[in-house]
Short mmCIF file of C-alpha atoms in Angstrom, two decimals:
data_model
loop_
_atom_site.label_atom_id
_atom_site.label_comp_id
_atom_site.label_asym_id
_atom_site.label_seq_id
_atom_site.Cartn_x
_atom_site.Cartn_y
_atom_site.Cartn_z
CA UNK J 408 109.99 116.39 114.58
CA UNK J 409 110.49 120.38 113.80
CA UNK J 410 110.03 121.44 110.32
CA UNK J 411 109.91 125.11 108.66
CA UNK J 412 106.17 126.90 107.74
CA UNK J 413 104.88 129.92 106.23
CA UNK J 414 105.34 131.27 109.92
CA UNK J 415 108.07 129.67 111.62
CA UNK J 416 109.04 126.53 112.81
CA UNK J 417 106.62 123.62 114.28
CA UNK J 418 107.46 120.83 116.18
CA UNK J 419 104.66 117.90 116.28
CA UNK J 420 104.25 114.23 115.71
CA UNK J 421 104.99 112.79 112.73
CA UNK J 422 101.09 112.50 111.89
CA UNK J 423 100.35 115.81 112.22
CA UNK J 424 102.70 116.90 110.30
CA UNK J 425 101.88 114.80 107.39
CA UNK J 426 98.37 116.40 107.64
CA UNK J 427 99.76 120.07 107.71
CA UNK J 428 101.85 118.47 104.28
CA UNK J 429 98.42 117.67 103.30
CA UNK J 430 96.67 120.86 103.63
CA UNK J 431 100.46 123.10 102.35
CA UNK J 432 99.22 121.41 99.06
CA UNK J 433 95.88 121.61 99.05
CA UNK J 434 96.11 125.18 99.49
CA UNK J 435 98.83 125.33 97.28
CA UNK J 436 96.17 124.02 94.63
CA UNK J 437 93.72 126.50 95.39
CA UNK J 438 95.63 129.35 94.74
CA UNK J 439 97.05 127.30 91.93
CA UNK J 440 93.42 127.35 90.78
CA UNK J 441 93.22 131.15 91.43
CA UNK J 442 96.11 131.90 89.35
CA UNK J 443 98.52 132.67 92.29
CA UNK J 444 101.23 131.36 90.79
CA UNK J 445 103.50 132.94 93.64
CA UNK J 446 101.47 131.82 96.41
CA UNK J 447 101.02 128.58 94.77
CA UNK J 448 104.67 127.81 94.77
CA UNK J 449 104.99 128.82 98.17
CA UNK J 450 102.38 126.72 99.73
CA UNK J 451 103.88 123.77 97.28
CA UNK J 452 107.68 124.24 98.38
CA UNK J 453 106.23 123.74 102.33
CA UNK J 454 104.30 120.59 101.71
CA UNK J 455 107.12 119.24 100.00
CA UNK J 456 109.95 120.20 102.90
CA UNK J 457 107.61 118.77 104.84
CA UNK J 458 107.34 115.73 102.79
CA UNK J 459 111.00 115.30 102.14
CA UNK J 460 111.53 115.13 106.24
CA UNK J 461 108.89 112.56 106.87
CA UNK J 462 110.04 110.59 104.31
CA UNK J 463 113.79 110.65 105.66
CA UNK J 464 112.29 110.01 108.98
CA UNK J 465 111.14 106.83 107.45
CA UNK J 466 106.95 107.85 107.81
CA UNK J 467 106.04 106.46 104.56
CA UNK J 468 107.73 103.41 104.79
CA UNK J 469 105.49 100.47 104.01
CA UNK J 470 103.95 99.18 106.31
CA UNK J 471 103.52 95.88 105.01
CA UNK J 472 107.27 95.35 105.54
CA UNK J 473 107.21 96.23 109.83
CA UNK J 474 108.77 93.59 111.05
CA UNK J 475 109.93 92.52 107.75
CA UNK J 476 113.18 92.75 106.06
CA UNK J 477 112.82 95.81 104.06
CA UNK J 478 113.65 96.89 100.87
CA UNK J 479 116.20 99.21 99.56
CA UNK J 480 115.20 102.24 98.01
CA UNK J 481 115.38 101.61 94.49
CA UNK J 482 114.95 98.32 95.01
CA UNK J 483 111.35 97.10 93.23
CA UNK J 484 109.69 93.44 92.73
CA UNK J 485 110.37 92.88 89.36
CA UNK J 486 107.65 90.63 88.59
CA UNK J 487 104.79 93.09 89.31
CA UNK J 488 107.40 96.27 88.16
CA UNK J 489 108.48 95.47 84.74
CA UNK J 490 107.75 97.92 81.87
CA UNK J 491 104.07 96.34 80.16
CA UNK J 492 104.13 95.22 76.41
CA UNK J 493 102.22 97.37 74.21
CA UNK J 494 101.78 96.66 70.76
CA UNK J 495 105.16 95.14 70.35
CA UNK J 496 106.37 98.40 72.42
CA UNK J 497 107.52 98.09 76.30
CA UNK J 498 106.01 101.16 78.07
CA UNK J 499 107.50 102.51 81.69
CA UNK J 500 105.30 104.13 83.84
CA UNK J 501 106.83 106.04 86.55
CA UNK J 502 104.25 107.33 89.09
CA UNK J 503 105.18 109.13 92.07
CA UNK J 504 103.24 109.23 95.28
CA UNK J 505 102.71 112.80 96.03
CA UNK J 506 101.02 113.28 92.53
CA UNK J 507 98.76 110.27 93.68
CA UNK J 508 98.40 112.06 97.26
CA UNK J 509 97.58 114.95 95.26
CA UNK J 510 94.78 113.60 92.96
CA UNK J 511 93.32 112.35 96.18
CA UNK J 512 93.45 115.31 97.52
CA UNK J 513 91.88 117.72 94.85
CA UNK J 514 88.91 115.28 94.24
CA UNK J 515 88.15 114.16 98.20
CA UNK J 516 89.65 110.31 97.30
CA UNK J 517 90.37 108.01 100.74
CA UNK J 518 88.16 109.31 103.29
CA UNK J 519 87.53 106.60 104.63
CA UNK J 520 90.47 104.32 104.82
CA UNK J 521 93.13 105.17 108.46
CA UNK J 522 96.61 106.73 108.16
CA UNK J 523 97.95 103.07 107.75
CA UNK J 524 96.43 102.13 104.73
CA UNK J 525 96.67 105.56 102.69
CA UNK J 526 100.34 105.44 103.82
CA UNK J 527 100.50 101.83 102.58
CA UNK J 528 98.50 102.69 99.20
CA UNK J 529 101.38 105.79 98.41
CA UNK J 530 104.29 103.13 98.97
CA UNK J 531 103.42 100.49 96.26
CA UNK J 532 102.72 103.35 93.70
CA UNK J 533 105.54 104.94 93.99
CA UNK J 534 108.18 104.60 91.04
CA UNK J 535 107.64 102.50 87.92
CA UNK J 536 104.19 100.78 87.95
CA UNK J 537 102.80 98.05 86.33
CA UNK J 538 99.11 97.90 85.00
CA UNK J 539 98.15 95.49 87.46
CA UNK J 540 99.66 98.02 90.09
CA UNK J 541 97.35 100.37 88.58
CA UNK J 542 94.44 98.71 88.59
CA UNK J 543 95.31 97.40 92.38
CA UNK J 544 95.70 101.23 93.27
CA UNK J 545 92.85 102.33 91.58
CA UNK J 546 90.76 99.71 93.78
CA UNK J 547 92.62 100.54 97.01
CA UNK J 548 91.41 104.04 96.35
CA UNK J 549 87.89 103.76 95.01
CA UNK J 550 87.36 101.16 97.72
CA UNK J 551 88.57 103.78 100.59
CA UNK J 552 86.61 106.83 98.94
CA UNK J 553 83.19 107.94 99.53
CA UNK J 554 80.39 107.50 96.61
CA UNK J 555 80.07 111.04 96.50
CA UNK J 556 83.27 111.95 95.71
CA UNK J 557 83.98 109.18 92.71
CA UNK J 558 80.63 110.64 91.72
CA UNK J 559 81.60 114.34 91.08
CA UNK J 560 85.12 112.97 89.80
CA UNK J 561 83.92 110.49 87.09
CA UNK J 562 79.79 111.89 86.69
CA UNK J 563 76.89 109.10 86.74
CA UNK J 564 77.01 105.28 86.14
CA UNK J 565 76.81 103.31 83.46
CA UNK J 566 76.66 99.45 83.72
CA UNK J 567 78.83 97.59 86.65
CA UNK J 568 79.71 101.01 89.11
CA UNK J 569 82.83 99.14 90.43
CA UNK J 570 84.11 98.50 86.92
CA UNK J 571 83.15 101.68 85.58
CA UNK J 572 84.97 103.64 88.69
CA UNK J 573 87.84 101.30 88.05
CA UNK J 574 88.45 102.39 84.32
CA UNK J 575 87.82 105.91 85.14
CA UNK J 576 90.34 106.23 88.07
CA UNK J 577 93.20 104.14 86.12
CA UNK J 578 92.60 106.31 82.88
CA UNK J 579 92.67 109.51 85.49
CA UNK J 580 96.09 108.07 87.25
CA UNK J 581 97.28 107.54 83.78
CA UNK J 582 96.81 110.82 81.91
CA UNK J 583 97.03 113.39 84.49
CA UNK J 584 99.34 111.97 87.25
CA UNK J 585 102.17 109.33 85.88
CA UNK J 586 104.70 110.30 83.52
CA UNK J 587 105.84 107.56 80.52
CA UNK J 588 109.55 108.10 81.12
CA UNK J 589 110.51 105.23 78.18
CA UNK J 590 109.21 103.42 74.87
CA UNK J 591 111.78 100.87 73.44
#
């Protein structure tokens, strides 16, 4: 696969490539971090290019469906996908899974989980999420992540440290990196 960088073009494998996406955003959140709000959006519009051809190669498709008939685009379970009841309101979240690639990312989450299951993680996040998505996600990752880095994320333990990560990384995923796109 051939894609377009800061400095040209590059051909490589379609892992590679996802791990040059990876670092186009990571330092696209440095400088982000810097204030280099040019440089930022440089380094941002790569990793997504990037992105957008691995995911039209078909790269982040699930995994879990290989050899399994697979599912549209657009197409979700609608058990586990429908909009969660709250306080007599029905609340859509929509979560996307470069913001989740992102978050893990910027605070060191899934070091220790393979290309297979990080790729597999993205997939069922991606569009609108369910609370017990969530908290399925938010296990995936804490499960795959070193203690150090849930540590300098969400600060000492208190009580249960699986529960307390667990609250701390849906609340995170929540706030900071899905979008409520409906109350009705």
């Amino acid at each position: 696969m051939t894609v377009k960088t800061l400095n040209g073009t590059v051909t490589a494998p379609a892992n590679i490539l996802n791990v040059l996406s990876l670092g186009y955003s990571n330092m696209a959140d440095s400088y982000e971090e810097a204030g280099l709000h040019l440089s930022a959006n440089e380094y941002r519009t790569i990793s997504h290019e990037i992105y957008s051809v691995l995911e039209k190669a078909g790269y982040y498709s699930s995994p879990q469906t290989f050899g399994k008939e697979e599912e549209k685009p657009g197409e979700f379970e609608s058990k586990s996908r429908e909009p969660e009841t709250v306080n007599g309101l029905k609340v859509r979240r929509n979560i996307f899974m470069d913001d989740i690639r992102t978050m893990c990312i910027r605070y060191g989450f899934y070091t220790q989980g393979d290309c297979r299951d990080y790729s597999s993680m993205l997939c069922s996040c991606n569009g609108l999420v369910s609370d017990d998505l969530l908290e399925q996600t938010a296990i995936d990752i804490i499960e795959h992540s070193s203690e150090d880095s849930l540590e300098g994320a969400f600060g000492s333990l208190f009580g249960d440290e699986k529960s307390h990560y667990i609250a701390c990384m849906v609340e995170m995923i929540v706030n900071d990196y899905s979008q409520t796109v409906a109350f009705y």
